[in-house]
Tab-separated table of C-alpha atoms in Angstrom:
chain	number	residue	atom	x	y	z
A	54	MET	CA	65.460	27.111	35.859
A	55	ARG	CA	64.349	23.471	36.074
A	56	PRO	CA	63.939	21.714	32.757
A	57	ASP	CA	60.428	20.710	31.677
A	58	PRO	CA	59.561	17.137	32.414
A	59	THR	CA	59.810	14.835	29.449
A	60	PRO	CA	56.306	14.639	27.898
A	61	LEU	CA	54.682	11.271	27.781
A	62	PRO	CA	54.152	9.845	24.288
A	63	VAL	CA	50.643	10.463	23.042
A	64	GLU	CA	48.993	7.624	21.154
A	65	PRO	CA	47.529	8.928	17.897
A	66	ALA	CA	43.766	8.879	17.710
A	67	SER	CA	42.425	6.146	15.504
A	68	PRO	CA	40.365	7.509	12.632
A	69	ILE	CA	38.227	4.379	12.713
A	70	PRO	CA	36.007	3.959	15.781
A	71	PRO	CA	36.111	0.570	17.460
A	72	GLU	CA	33.409	-1.816	16.306
A	73	LEU	CA	30.490	-2.439	18.560
A	74	PRO	CA	30.323	-5.890	20.058
A	75	TYR	CA	28.332	-8.376	17.988
A	76	ASP	CA	24.938	-9.225	19.374
A	77	PRO	CA	24.266	-12.915	18.673
A	78	ALA	CA	20.553	-12.376	19.262
A	79	GLU	CA	20.363	-10.135	16.209
A	80	PRO	CA	20.539	-11.887	12.821
A	81	PRO	CA	23.291	-10.486	10.616
A	82	ASP	CA	22.349	-8.560	7.507
A	83	GLU	CA	22.853	-10.168	4.132
A	84	VAL	CA	26.085	-9.361	2.345
A	85	GLY	CA	25.911	-5.989	0.632
A	86	GLU	CA	22.738	-5.040	2.457
A	87	ALA	CA	22.360	-1.882	4.540
A	88	ALA	CA	19.391	-0.535	6.437
A	89	THR	CA	17.938	2.423	4.545
A	90	GLY	CA	14.998	4.677	5.210
A	91	VAL	CA	12.312	6.057	2.928
A	92	THR	CA	13.452	9.207	1.118
A	93	PRO	CA	11.450	12.465	0.754
A	94	ILE	CA	11.044	11.961	-3.009
A	95	GLU	CA	9.270	8.665	-2.313
A	96	LEU	CA	6.834	10.353	0.075
A	97	PHE	CA	6.286	13.076	-2.520
A	98	PHE	CA	5.641	10.345	-5.086
A	99	ASP	CA	3.039	8.773	-2.758
A	100	LEU	CA	0.955	11.943	-2.556
A	101	VAL	CA	-0.431	11.422	-6.042
A	102	PHE	CA	-1.934	8.114	-4.920
A	103	VAL	CA	-4.271	9.948	-2.533
A	104	PHE	CA	-5.791	11.669	-5.560
A	105	VAL	CA	-6.068	8.318	-7.328
A	106	LEU	CA	-7.984	6.881	-4.366
A	107	THR	CA	-10.277	9.911	-4.269
A	108	GLN	CA	-11.117	9.303	-7.925
A	109	ALA	CA	-11.731	5.586	-7.348
A	110	THR	CA	-13.924	6.317	-4.313
A	111	HIS	CA	-15.953	8.851	-6.274
A	112	GLN	CA	-16.390	6.347	-9.111
A	113	VAL	CA	-17.779	3.761	-6.678
A	114	GLU	CA	-20.080	6.299	-4.996
A	115	ALA	CA	-21.355	7.845	-8.220
A	116	HIS	CA	-22.236	4.486	-9.819
A	117	PRO	CA	-23.761	2.175	-7.190
A	118	GLY	CA	-23.892	-1.453	-8.186
A	119	TRP	CA	-21.515	-4.079	-9.474
A	120	SER	CA	-20.701	-2.236	-12.702
A	121	GLY	CA	-19.625	0.945	-10.920
A	122	LEU	CA	-17.728	-1.084	-8.332
A	123	PHE	CA	-15.592	-2.886	-10.896
A	124	GLN	CA	-15.142	0.219	-13.042
A	125	GLY	CA	-13.514	1.783	-9.998
A	126	MET	CA	-11.669	-1.270	-8.669
A	127	LEU	CA	-10.134	-2.738	-11.845
A	128	PRO	CA	-8.296	0.498	-12.802
A	129	LEU	CA	-7.282	0.907	-9.149
A	130	ALA	CA	-5.933	-2.673	-9.090
A	131	ALA	CA	-3.833	-2.012	-12.193
A	132	MET	CA	-2.520	1.240	-10.766
A	133	TRP	CA	-1.684	-0.341	-7.410
A	134	TRP	CA	0.333	-3.014	-9.165
A	135	MET	CA	2.511	-0.426	-10.899
A	136	PHE	CA	2.606	1.803	-7.832
A	137	GLY	CA	3.842	-1.119	-5.740
A	138	ALA	CA	6.351	-1.916	-8.477
A	139	PHE	CA	7.972	1.462	-7.838
A	140	SER	CA	8.365	0.505	-4.174
A	141	TRP	CA	10.432	-2.462	-5.351
A	142	LEU	CA	12.350	-0.064	-7.601
A	143	THR	CA	13.342	2.414	-4.883
A	144	ASN	CA	14.253	-0.549	-2.684
A	145	ALA	CA	16.857	-1.545	-5.289
A	146	VAL	CA	17.816	1.847	-6.785
A	147	ARG	CA	18.194	4.677	-4.279
A	148	PRO	CA	16.528	7.832	-5.660
A	149	ASP	CA	19.416	10.123	-4.766
A	150	ALA	CA	20.673	10.948	-8.251
A	151	THR	CA	19.135	13.937	-10.027
A	152	VAL	CA	18.221	11.915	-13.116
A	153	VAL	CA	16.389	9.303	-11.032
A	154	ARG	CA	14.428	12.005	-9.208
A	155	LEU	CA	13.452	13.698	-12.468
A	156	LEU	CA	12.247	10.406	-13.946
A	157	LEU	CA	10.233	9.706	-10.778
A	158	ALA	CA	8.650	13.176	-11.106
A	159	LEU	CA	7.741	12.361	-14.710
A	160	THR	CA	6.225	9.081	-13.527
A	161	MET	CA	4.200	10.992	-10.924
A	162	THR	CA	2.687	12.952	-13.789
A	163	SER	CA	1.704	9.743	-15.556
A	164	PHE	CA	0.017	8.442	-12.389
A	165	PHE	CA	-1.816	11.745	-12.010
A	166	VAL	CA	-3.072	11.477	-15.597
A	167	MET	CA	-4.269	7.934	-14.854
A	168	GLY	CA	-6.097	9.241	-11.795
A	169	LEU	CA	-7.750	12.005	-13.788
A	170	ASP	CA	-8.832	9.585	-16.502
A	171	LEU	CA	-9.886	6.785	-14.142
A	172	PRO	CA	-13.633	7.568	-14.476
A	173	TYR	CA	-13.278	7.195	-18.270
A	174	ALA	CA	-10.975	4.167	-18.333
A	175	PHE	CA	-13.776	2.007	-19.818
A	176	ASP	CA	-14.768	4.574	-22.468
A	177	PRO	CA	-13.137	5.105	-25.890
A	178	ASP	CA	-12.350	8.671	-24.823
A	179	GLY	CA	-10.286	7.295	-21.923
A	180	TRP	CA	-7.231	6.467	-24.063
A	181	ALA	CA	-5.014	8.621	-21.823
A	182	PHE	CA	-5.258	6.094	-18.974
A	183	GLY	CA	-3.678	3.272	-20.976
A	184	LEU	CA	-1.066	5.530	-22.538
A	185	ALA	CA	-0.034	6.955	-19.152
A	186	PHE	CA	0.142	3.402	-17.771
A	187	LEU	CA	2.580	2.408	-20.523
A	188	VAL	CA	4.684	5.505	-19.771
A	189	ALA	CA	4.899	4.386	-16.122
A	190	VAL	CA	5.938	0.887	-17.267
A	191	ALA	CA	8.667	2.360	-19.503
A	192	MET	CA	9.996	4.561	-16.669
A	193	HIS	CA	9.964	1.581	-14.302
A	194	VAL	CA	12.025	-0.577	-16.637
A	195	ALA	CA	14.441	2.246	-17.508
A	196	LEU	CA	15.131	3.032	-13.851
A	197	PHE	CA	15.510	-0.609	-12.872
A	198	LEU	CA	18.105	-1.076	-15.607
A	199	THR	CA	20.312	1.476	-13.821
A	200	SER	CA	20.742	-0.994	-10.938
A	201	SER	CA	24.307	-2.139	-10.301
A	202	GLU	CA	23.115	-5.724	-9.718
A	203	PRO	CA	23.132	-7.883	-12.887
A	204	ALA	CA	20.527	-10.258	-11.380
A	205	THR	CA	18.157	-7.324	-10.790
A	206	ARG	CA	18.546	-6.112	-14.360
A	207	ALA	CA	17.871	-9.649	-15.599
A	208	GLY	CA	14.788	-9.857	-13.370
A	209	ILE	CA	13.223	-6.688	-14.759
A	210	ARG	CA	13.918	-7.860	-18.303
A	211	ARG	CA	11.794	-10.913	-17.533
A	212	LEU	CA	8.959	-9.027	-15.792
A	213	GLY	CA	8.859	-5.824	-17.846
A	214	PRO	CA	7.165	-7.432	-20.889
A	215	PHE	CA	4.291	-8.674	-18.690
A	216	ASN	CA	3.689	-5.141	-17.359
A	217	ALA	CA	3.826	-3.822	-20.918
A	218	ALA	CA	1.347	-6.509	-22.056
A	219	GLY	CA	-1.032	-5.492	-19.265
A	220	GLY	CA	-0.742	-1.869	-20.351
A	221	ALA	CA	-1.416	-2.779	-23.980
A	222	LEU	CA	-4.577	-4.674	-22.972
A	223	ILE	CA	-5.734	-1.646	-20.957
A	224	LEU	CA	-5.129	0.614	-23.945
A	225	ILE	CA	-7.094	-1.689	-26.250
A	226	ALA	CA	-9.967	-2.514	-23.884
A	227	PRO	CA	-12.136	0.655	-24.254
A	228	HIS	CA	-12.279	0.244	-28.035
A	229	LEU	CA	-13.877	-3.213	-27.915
A	230	PRO	CA	-17.576	-4.094	-27.533
A	231	ALA	CA	-18.832	-4.002	-23.933
A	232	THR	CA	-18.186	-7.680	-23.205
A	233	GLY	CA	-14.764	-7.508	-24.814
A	234	THR	CA	-13.905	-4.448	-22.724
A	235	TRP	CA	-14.633	-6.306	-19.495
A	236	ILE	CA	-12.722	-9.401	-20.630
A	237	CYS	CA	-9.753	-7.315	-21.718
A	238	TRP	CA	-9.633	-5.409	-18.418
A	239	ALA	CA	-9.866	-8.631	-16.400
A	240	ALA	CA	-7.108	-10.171	-18.543
A	241	ALA	CA	-4.899	-7.110	-18.002
A	242	VAL	CA	-5.178	-7.325	-14.207
A	243	PHE	CA	-4.662	-11.102	-14.389
A	244	VAL	CA	-1.454	-10.712	-16.436
A	245	LEU	CA	-0.113	-7.993	-14.132
A	246	TYR	CA	-0.685	-9.823	-10.867
A	247	LEU	CA	0.558	-13.183	-12.111
A	248	SER	CA	3.614	-11.752	-13.841
A	249	MET	CA	5.873	-12.572	-10.896
A	250	VAL	CA	4.711	-16.189	-11.001
A	251	ILE	CA	4.824	-16.651	-14.770
A	252	GLY	CA	8.024	-14.618	-15.224
A	253	ARG	CA	9.705	-16.102	-12.128
A	254	ILE	CA	10.319	-13.809	-9.180
A	255	THR	CA	14.108	-14.005	-8.943
A	256	GLY	CA	16.949	-11.517	-8.960
A	257	PHE	CA	15.398	-8.882	-6.687
A	258	VAL	CA	17.199	-8.218	-3.398
A	259	VAL	CA	14.635	-6.935	-0.869
A	260	GLU	CA	16.064	-4.706	1.883
A	261	PRO	CA	13.639	-5.367	4.787
A	262	HIS	CA	13.831	-2.048	6.657
A	263	HIS	CA	13.033	0.096	3.641
A	264	PHE	CA	10.457	-2.346	2.248
A	265	VAL	CA	8.416	-2.600	5.455
A	266	GLU	CA	8.597	1.124	6.198
A	267	ARG	CA	7.700	2.028	2.603
A	268	HIS	CA	4.528	-0.067	2.536
A	269	GLY	CA	3.509	1.062	6.008
A	270	LEU	CA	3.759	4.694	4.915
A	271	ILE	CA	1.710	3.931	1.798
A	272	ILE	CA	-1.062	2.478	3.976
A	273	LEU	CA	-0.851	5.558	6.200
A	274	ILE	CA	-1.188	7.882	3.210
A	275	VAL	CA	-4.011	5.772	1.779
A	276	LEU	CA	-5.831	6.096	5.096
A	277	GLY	CA	-5.834	9.831	4.443
A	278	GLU	CA	-8.616	9.086	1.953
A	279	SER	CA	-10.826	7.907	4.833
A	280	VAL	CA	-10.166	11.172	6.664
A	281	VAL	CA	-10.906	13.137	3.477
A	282	ALA	CA	-14.156	11.160	3.182
A	283	VAL	CA	-15.245	12.514	6.577
A	284	GLY	CA	-14.834	16.059	5.274
A	285	ILE	CA	-16.591	15.286	1.981
A	286	GLY	CA	-19.557	13.764	3.775
A	287	ALA	CA	-19.808	16.725	6.141
A	288	GLY	CA	-19.174	19.398	3.500
A	289	GLY	CA	-21.663	22.149	2.753
A	290	ARG	CA	-23.235	22.173	6.232
A	291	PRO	CA	-22.500	24.091	9.412
A	292	VAL	CA	-21.221	21.838	12.179
A	293	ASP	CA	-23.902	21.203	14.795
A	294	TRP	CA	-23.890	18.653	17.616
A	295	ARG	CA	-25.249	15.853	15.462
A	296	LEU	CA	-22.733	16.450	12.678
A	297	ALA	CA	-19.916	16.715	15.231
A	298	GLY	CA	-20.918	13.282	16.532
A	299	GLY	CA	-20.895	11.890	12.991
A	300	ILE	CA	-17.436	13.340	12.383
A	301	LEU	CA	-16.230	11.744	15.616
A	302	LEU	CA	-17.583	8.357	14.511
A	303	GLY	CA	-16.056	8.694	11.035
A	304	ILE	CA	-12.648	9.445	12.524
A	305	ALA	CA	-13.143	6.521	14.922
A	306	VAL	CA	-13.659	4.121	12.006
A	307	ALA	CA	-10.526	5.440	10.260
A	308	THR	CA	-8.627	5.086	13.552
A	309	GLY	CA	-9.844	1.495	13.899
A	310	ILE	CA	-8.458	0.685	10.448
A	311	TRP	CA	-5.166	2.372	11.378
A	312	TRP	CA	-4.952	0.459	14.659
A	313	THR	CA	-5.583	-2.841	12.904
A	314	TYR	CA	-2.519	-2.368	10.719
A	315	PHE	CA	-0.146	-0.453	12.996
A	316	GLY	CA	-1.159	-1.699	16.441
A	317	ASN	CA	1.332	-4.493	17.051
A	318	ASP	CA	2.707	-5.757	13.767
A	319	GLU	CA	5.482	-3.465	12.521
A	320	GLU	CA	8.361	-4.921	14.546
A	321	ARG	CA	7.209	-8.492	13.959
A	322	THR	CA	6.860	-7.842	10.230
A	323	LEU	CA	10.367	-6.406	10.061
A	324	ARG	CA	11.731	-9.378	11.993
A	325	ALA	CA	9.960	-11.854	9.694
A	326	MET	CA	11.383	-10.179	6.585
A	327	SER	CA	14.873	-9.838	8.088
A	328	GLU	CA	15.079	-13.497	9.133
A	329	ALA	CA	13.875	-14.812	5.764
A	330	SER	CA	16.331	-15.893	3.103
A	331	VAL	CA	16.909	-13.689	0.064
A	332	GLU	CA	14.764	-15.976	-2.119
A	333	ARG	CA	11.932	-16.169	0.403
A	334	ARG	CA	11.893	-12.391	0.885
A	335	GLN	CA	10.962	-11.974	-2.754
A	336	MET	CA	7.935	-14.241	-2.394
A	337	LEU	CA	6.937	-12.617	0.917
A	338	GLY	CA	7.164	-9.208	-0.747
A	339	TYR	CA	4.988	-10.374	-3.631
A	340	VAL	CA	2.258	-12.071	-1.573
A	341	ALA	CA	2.193	-10.152	1.730
A	342	PHE	CA	2.892	-6.674	0.348
A	343	GLY	CA	1.691	-6.940	-3.239
A	344	LEU	CA	-1.425	-9.119	-3.139
A	345	ALA	CA	-2.558	-8.726	0.485
A	346	HIS	CA	-1.979	-4.972	0.399
A	347	ALA	CA	-4.068	-4.752	-2.778
A	348	VAL	CA	-6.978	-6.315	-0.850
A	349	MET	CA	-6.468	-3.911	2.058
A	350	ILE	CA	-6.383	-0.864	-0.217
A	351	ALA	CA	-9.589	-1.979	-1.955
A	352	GLY	CA	-11.147	-2.237	1.512
A	353	ILE	CA	-10.035	1.277	2.446
A	354	VAL	CA	-11.632	2.685	-0.724
A	355	LEU	CA	-14.963	1.055	0.176
A	356	VAL	CA	-14.649	2.215	3.799
A	357	ALA	CA	-14.063	5.771	2.560
A	358	ALA	CA	-17.170	5.575	0.361
A	359	GLY	CA	-19.159	4.200	3.301
A	360	ILE	CA	-17.963	6.895	5.721
A	361	SER	CA	-18.778	9.686	3.280
A	362	ASP	CA	-22.238	8.266	2.579
A	363	ALA	CA	-23.007	7.626	6.261
A	364	ILE	CA	-22.042	11.146	7.369
A	365	HIS	CA	-24.031	12.621	4.499
A	366	HIS	CA	-27.073	10.631	5.682
A	367	LEU	CA	-26.530	10.630	9.437
A	368	GLY	CA	-30.209	10.441	10.312
A	369	GLY	CA	-31.454	8.539	7.272
A	370	GLU	CA	-30.951	5.457	5.135
A	371	THR	CA	-27.342	4.897	4.080
A	372	ASP	CA	-25.785	2.396	1.692
A	373	ARG	CA	-26.161	-1.093	3.123
A	374	TRP	CA	-22.865	-2.574	1.940
A	375	TRP	CA	-20.034	-0.096	1.371
A	376	LEU	CA	-18.908	0.446	4.961
A	377	GLY	CA	-19.228	-3.152	6.150
A	378	ALA	CA	-17.864	-4.669	2.938
A	379	GLY	CA	-14.904	-2.292	3.038
A	380	ALA	CA	-14.057	-3.055	6.662
A	381	ALA	CA	-14.453	-6.807	6.054
A	382	THR	CA	-12.249	-6.657	2.949
A	383	PHE	CA	-9.548	-4.775	4.828
A	384	LEU	CA	-9.667	-7.229	7.744
A	385	LEU	CA	-9.414	-10.215	5.385
A	386	GLY	CA	-6.460	-8.618	3.625
A	387	HIS	CA	-4.714	-7.991	6.925
A	388	ALA	CA	-5.407	-11.564	8.072
A	389	TRP	CA	-3.781	-12.783	4.837
A	390	HIS	CA	-0.818	-10.453	5.433
A	391	ARG	CA	-0.391	-11.839	8.959
A	392	HIS	CA	-0.761	-15.434	7.854
A	393	VAL	CA	1.931	-15.163	5.171
A	394	LEU	CA	4.419	-13.472	7.515
A	395	ALA	CA	3.351	-15.430	10.636
A	396	THR	CA	3.271	-12.201	12.644
A	397	GLY	CA	0.178	-12.804	14.754
A	398	PRO	CA	-3.152	-14.554	15.101
A	399	THR	CA	-5.621	-14.279	12.250
A	400	GLY	CA	-8.693	-15.493	14.140
A	401	THR	CA	-9.657	-12.085	15.514
A	402	ARG	CA	-9.387	-10.529	12.061
A	403	LEU	CA	-11.459	-13.256	10.403
A	404	LEU	CA	-14.139	-13.162	13.105
A	405	ALA	CA	-14.367	-9.367	12.892
A	406	ALA	CA	-14.649	-9.599	9.078
A	407	VAL	CA	-17.554	-12.023	9.412
A	408	VAL	CA	-19.331	-9.883	12.016
A	409	VAL	CA	-18.835	-6.372	10.631
A	410	LEU	CA	-20.723	-6.894	7.356
A	411	PRO	CA	-24.105	-7.937	8.828
A	412	ALA	CA	-23.646	-5.540	11.767
A	413	THR	CA	-23.375	-2.503	9.500
A	414	ALA	CA	-25.999	-3.794	7.045
A	415	LEU	CA	-28.551	-4.163	9.839
A	416	SER	CA	-27.664	-0.657	11.077
A	417	ALA	CA	-27.969	1.016	7.662
A	418	GLY	CA	-31.269	2.676	8.598
A	419	ALA	CA	-29.203	5.579	9.952
A	420	GLY	CA	-25.695	6.669	9.095
A	421	TRP	CA	-24.664	7.197	12.704
A	422	ALA	CA	-25.774	3.640	13.566
A	423	ALA	CA	-23.724	2.082	10.755
A	424	LEU	CA	-20.653	4.075	11.799
A	425	THR	CA	-21.173	3.015	15.414
A	426	ALA	CA	-21.454	-0.663	14.454
A	427	ALA	CA	-18.217	-0.522	12.420
A	428	THR	CA	-16.423	1.291	15.254
A	429	VAL	CA	-17.520	-1.271	17.852
A	430	VAL	CA	-16.405	-4.255	15.756
A	431	LEU	CA	-13.024	-2.719	14.919
A	432	ALA	CA	-12.453	-1.718	18.543
A	433	ALA	CA	-13.368	-5.210	19.768
A	434	SER	CA	-10.935	-6.768	17.265
A	435	ALA	CA	-8.112	-4.430	18.336
A	436	THR	CA	-8.823	-5.074	22.020
A	437	ALA	CA	-8.806	-8.855	21.566
A	438	ASP	CA	-5.542	-8.575	19.655
A	439	HIS	CA	-4.008	-6.460	22.428
A	440	VAL	CA	-5.080	-8.943	25.094
A	441	HIS	CA	-3.610	-11.820	23.092
A	442	ALA	CA	-0.310	-9.943	22.631
A	443	ARG	CA	-0.052	-9.212	26.364
A	444	SER	CA	-0.774	-12.828	27.293
A	445	ALA	CA	1.824	-14.050	24.787
A	446	ASP	CA	4.451	-11.653	26.177
A	447	GLY	CA	3.576	-12.545	29.762
């Protein structure tokens, strides 16, 4: 019998895969930074904000005029500030631990209570709004203090007292005379939104992938309020051909808002945040995603009120300002967002904002006409933006 041939030596498999070649065209991540996606608990947390927007929209619709507008928008502005603050939190502290998830669920409850009490936030009986706001502030600080970064913990120690001061003003406001209530509410929103300037916005490491995705998903969920508004406006009636046309136009307006935000900007926004320095990312997050997004969300609430009112009065007089003012506000907010991040031209957004308000106001004699005017302006803005993007790429 012939002996077996001597086996060749087998090189042991390396447990570590070879590194991919470095792409010099792609900027390296900051030290200690890793791309992370939005977690399911964050999306679950966002669902409560749809209810908050429904309450704010109803407040605006039920009390036409400046008083009703600000009684809906000032509480919404305060809530958006704290809601956005939790986006910064989950960007720094991953909500994977059981304790973090339970505290986020408790915070969801506080936001839900604020939403329930939003119509009474200016009345003495509306004490629950301010108390729930302070609970959210306490949870925000407590969770941020679990961060492993000393600079982040120092940052929240500087900013937390401003959020608490805003909550205290909100809690006090309903118990003052009418003028004092308005002053106190305005002061609360002022303190909240300027806290990052007064308290110095330092110490927060913004991970671009999560931050951009998180705020995009919030806008997407907020847009659900516009879709809900279509159903509210059409509710209680069988669907005939005229109502079906109104529903189509309402969805078209909501789609136009969606296209404005998501049409071409996501990749450019991510690139702008990724290429910015750590210090600049904090300011971009504050202005482009905190302030500009607040303007856009206020616009969506007014658009939702306008859609609901227009579908409810398809063949008759509808509100002259809600739909156009909402679309214009959203477009101005998005132009601001683009300008800060330098992600695209702002001219089309500004022109559309100027045109959409008179176009819908002049068409307010019939709901279907106002919806058509808003759809045409939004479609023209999106088309002009698409043409500009193609010419720039070509």
